[in-house]
XYZ file of C-alpha atoms in Angstrom:
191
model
C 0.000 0.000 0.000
C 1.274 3.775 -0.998
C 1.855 5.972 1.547
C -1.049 8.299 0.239
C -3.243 4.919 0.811
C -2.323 4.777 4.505
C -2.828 8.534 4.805
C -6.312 8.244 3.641
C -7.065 5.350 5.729
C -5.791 6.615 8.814
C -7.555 10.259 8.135
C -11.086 8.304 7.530
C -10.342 6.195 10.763
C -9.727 9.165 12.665
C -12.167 11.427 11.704
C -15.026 8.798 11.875
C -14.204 8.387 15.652
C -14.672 12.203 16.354
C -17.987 14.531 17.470
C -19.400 16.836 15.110
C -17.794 19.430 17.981
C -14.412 17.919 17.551
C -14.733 18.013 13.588
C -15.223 21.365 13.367
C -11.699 22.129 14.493
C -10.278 19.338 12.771
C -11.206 19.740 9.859
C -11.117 22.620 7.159
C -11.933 23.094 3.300
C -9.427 22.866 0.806
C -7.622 24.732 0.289
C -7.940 27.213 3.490
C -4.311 28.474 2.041
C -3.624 31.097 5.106
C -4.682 28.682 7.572
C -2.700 25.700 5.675
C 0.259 27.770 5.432
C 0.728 28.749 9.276
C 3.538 27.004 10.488
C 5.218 26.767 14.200
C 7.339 24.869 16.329
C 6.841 26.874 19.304
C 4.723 25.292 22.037
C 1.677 27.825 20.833
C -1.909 26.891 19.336
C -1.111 24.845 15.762
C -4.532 25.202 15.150
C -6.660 21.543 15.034
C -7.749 19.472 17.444
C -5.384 19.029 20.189
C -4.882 15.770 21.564
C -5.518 16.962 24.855
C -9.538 17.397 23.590
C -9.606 13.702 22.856
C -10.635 10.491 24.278
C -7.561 7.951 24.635
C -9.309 5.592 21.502
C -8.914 9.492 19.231
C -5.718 10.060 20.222
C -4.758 6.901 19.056
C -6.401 7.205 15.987
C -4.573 10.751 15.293
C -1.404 8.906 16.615
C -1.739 6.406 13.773
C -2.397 9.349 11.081
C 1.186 10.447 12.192
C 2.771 7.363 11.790
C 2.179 7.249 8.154
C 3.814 10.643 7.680
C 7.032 9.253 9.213
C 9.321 6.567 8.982
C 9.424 3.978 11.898
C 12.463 5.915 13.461
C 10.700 9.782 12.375
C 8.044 8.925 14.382
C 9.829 7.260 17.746
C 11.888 10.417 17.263
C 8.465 12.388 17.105
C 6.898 10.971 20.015
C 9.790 10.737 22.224
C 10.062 14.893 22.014
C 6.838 14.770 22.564
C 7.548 13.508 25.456
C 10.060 15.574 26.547
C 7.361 18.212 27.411
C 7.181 16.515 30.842
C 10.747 16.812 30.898
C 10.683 20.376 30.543
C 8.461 20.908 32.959
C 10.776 19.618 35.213
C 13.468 21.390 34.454
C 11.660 24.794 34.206
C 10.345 23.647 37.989
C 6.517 23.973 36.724
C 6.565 27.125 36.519
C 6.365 28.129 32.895
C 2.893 29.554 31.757
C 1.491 29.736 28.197
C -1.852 31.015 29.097
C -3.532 27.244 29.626
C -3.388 25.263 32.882
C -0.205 23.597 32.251
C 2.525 24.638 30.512
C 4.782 22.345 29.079
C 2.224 19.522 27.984
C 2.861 16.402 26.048
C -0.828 16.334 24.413
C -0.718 19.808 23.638
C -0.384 18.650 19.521
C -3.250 19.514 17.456
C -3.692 18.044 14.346
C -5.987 19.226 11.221
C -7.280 17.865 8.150
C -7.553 20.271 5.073
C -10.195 19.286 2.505
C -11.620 15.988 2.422
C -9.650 13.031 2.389
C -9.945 10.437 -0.456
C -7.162 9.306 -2.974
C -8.692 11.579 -6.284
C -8.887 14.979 -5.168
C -6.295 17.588 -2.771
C -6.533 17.235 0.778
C -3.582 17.850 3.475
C -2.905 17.479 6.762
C -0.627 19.111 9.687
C 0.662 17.471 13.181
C 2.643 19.861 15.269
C 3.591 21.068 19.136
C 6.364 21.970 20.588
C 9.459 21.042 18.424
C 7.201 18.911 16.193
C 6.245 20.299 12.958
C 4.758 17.266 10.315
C 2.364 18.564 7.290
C 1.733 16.130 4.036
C -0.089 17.240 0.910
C -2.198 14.459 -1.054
C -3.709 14.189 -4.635
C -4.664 11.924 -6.951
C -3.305 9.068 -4.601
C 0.113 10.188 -3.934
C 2.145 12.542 -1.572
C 3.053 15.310 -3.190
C 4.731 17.125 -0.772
C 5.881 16.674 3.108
C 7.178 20.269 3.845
C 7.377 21.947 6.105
C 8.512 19.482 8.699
C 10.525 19.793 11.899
C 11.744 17.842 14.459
C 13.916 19.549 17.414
C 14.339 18.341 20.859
C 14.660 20.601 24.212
C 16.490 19.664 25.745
C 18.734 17.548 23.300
C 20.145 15.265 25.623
C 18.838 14.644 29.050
C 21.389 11.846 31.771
C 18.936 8.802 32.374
C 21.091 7.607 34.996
C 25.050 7.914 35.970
C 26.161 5.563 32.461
C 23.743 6.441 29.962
C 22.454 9.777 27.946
C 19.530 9.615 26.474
C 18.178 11.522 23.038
C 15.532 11.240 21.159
C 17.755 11.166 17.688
C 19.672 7.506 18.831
C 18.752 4.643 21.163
C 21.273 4.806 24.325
C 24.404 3.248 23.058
C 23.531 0.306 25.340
C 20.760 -1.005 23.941
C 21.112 -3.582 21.821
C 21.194 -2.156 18.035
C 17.884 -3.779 16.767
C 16.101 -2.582 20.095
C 13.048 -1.332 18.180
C 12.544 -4.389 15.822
C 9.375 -5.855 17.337
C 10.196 -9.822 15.933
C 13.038 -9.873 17.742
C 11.216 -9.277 20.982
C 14.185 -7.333 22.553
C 13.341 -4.994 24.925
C 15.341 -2.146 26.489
C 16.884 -3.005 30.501
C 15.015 -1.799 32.937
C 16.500 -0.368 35.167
């Protein structure tokens, strides 16, 4: 299956799972070029549906959307900044305010839908948070573009423990090399 297949797919499996209140801001005509167009990677309001406004069965739904933008590694790299919100907070003691009830978030990523997905006509669709930027364009059944895209990390590198750094762009150096490959069934230490 083309990527532009598992794009529509996902986009139909997510947006069948969401309330005529949710679709609203998930979803906008084509082409809606000023609103298409707006691009961050600043923890501000991407414009969508933000995962935080979604039941745990949506967000998987959108999560699954996102996967077919990336590769397998894009998208652990994706989700593991995404992560890194909590991290943040942390580090910034809590105390950071963007004008919502928490600050440094890991479901505040909205995602929208531009036009309506099938595999003839132009339709897009934009993921992005904090240091996560992921926007594909679709017609007649292929990607035609995947810009603009960005994936940053803050911060970078964060010490796990006294022997091992971990970052979101490499596994920690002692995992085993084919950590992530599911048929092996190696999993990471615990420690």
């Amino acid at each position: 299956m083309n990527p532009a297949q598992r794009m529509f797919e996902a986009a139909q499996a997510w947006l069948a799972e969401l309330s005529s209140d949710q679709l609203d801001r998930a979803v906008a005509p084509w082409p809606s070029e000023e609103e298409r167009h707006r691009w961050f990677y600043t923890p501000t309001d991407h414009g969508g549906l933000p995962l935080a406004d979604m039941r745990p069965a949506q967000q998987g739904r959108a999560m699954q959307l996102v996967a077919t933008g990336l590769s397998k590694p894009g998208y652990v790299t994706a989700t593991t900044i995404m992560g890194l919100e909590n991290v943040l907070d942390q580090v910034e003691n809590w105390q950071v305010d963007w004008g919502r009830e928490r600050g440094r978030d890991p479901q505040m990523y909205w995602l929208k839908i531009f036009g309506e997905p099938d595999l003839r006509g132009p339709w897009s669709w934009r993921f992005g948070g904090h240091h996560v930027s992921v926007q594909h364009s679709v017609r007649d059944g292929e990607v035609i573009a995947s810009s603009p895209s960005f994936l940053g990390a803050d911060p970078p590198n964060r010490r796990c423990s006294a022997d091992i750094c971990c970052a979101p762009w490499e596994p920690p150096k002692t995992w085993p090399a084919n950590w992530s490959d599911r048929s092996t069934k190696v999993r990471p230490p615990r420690r």
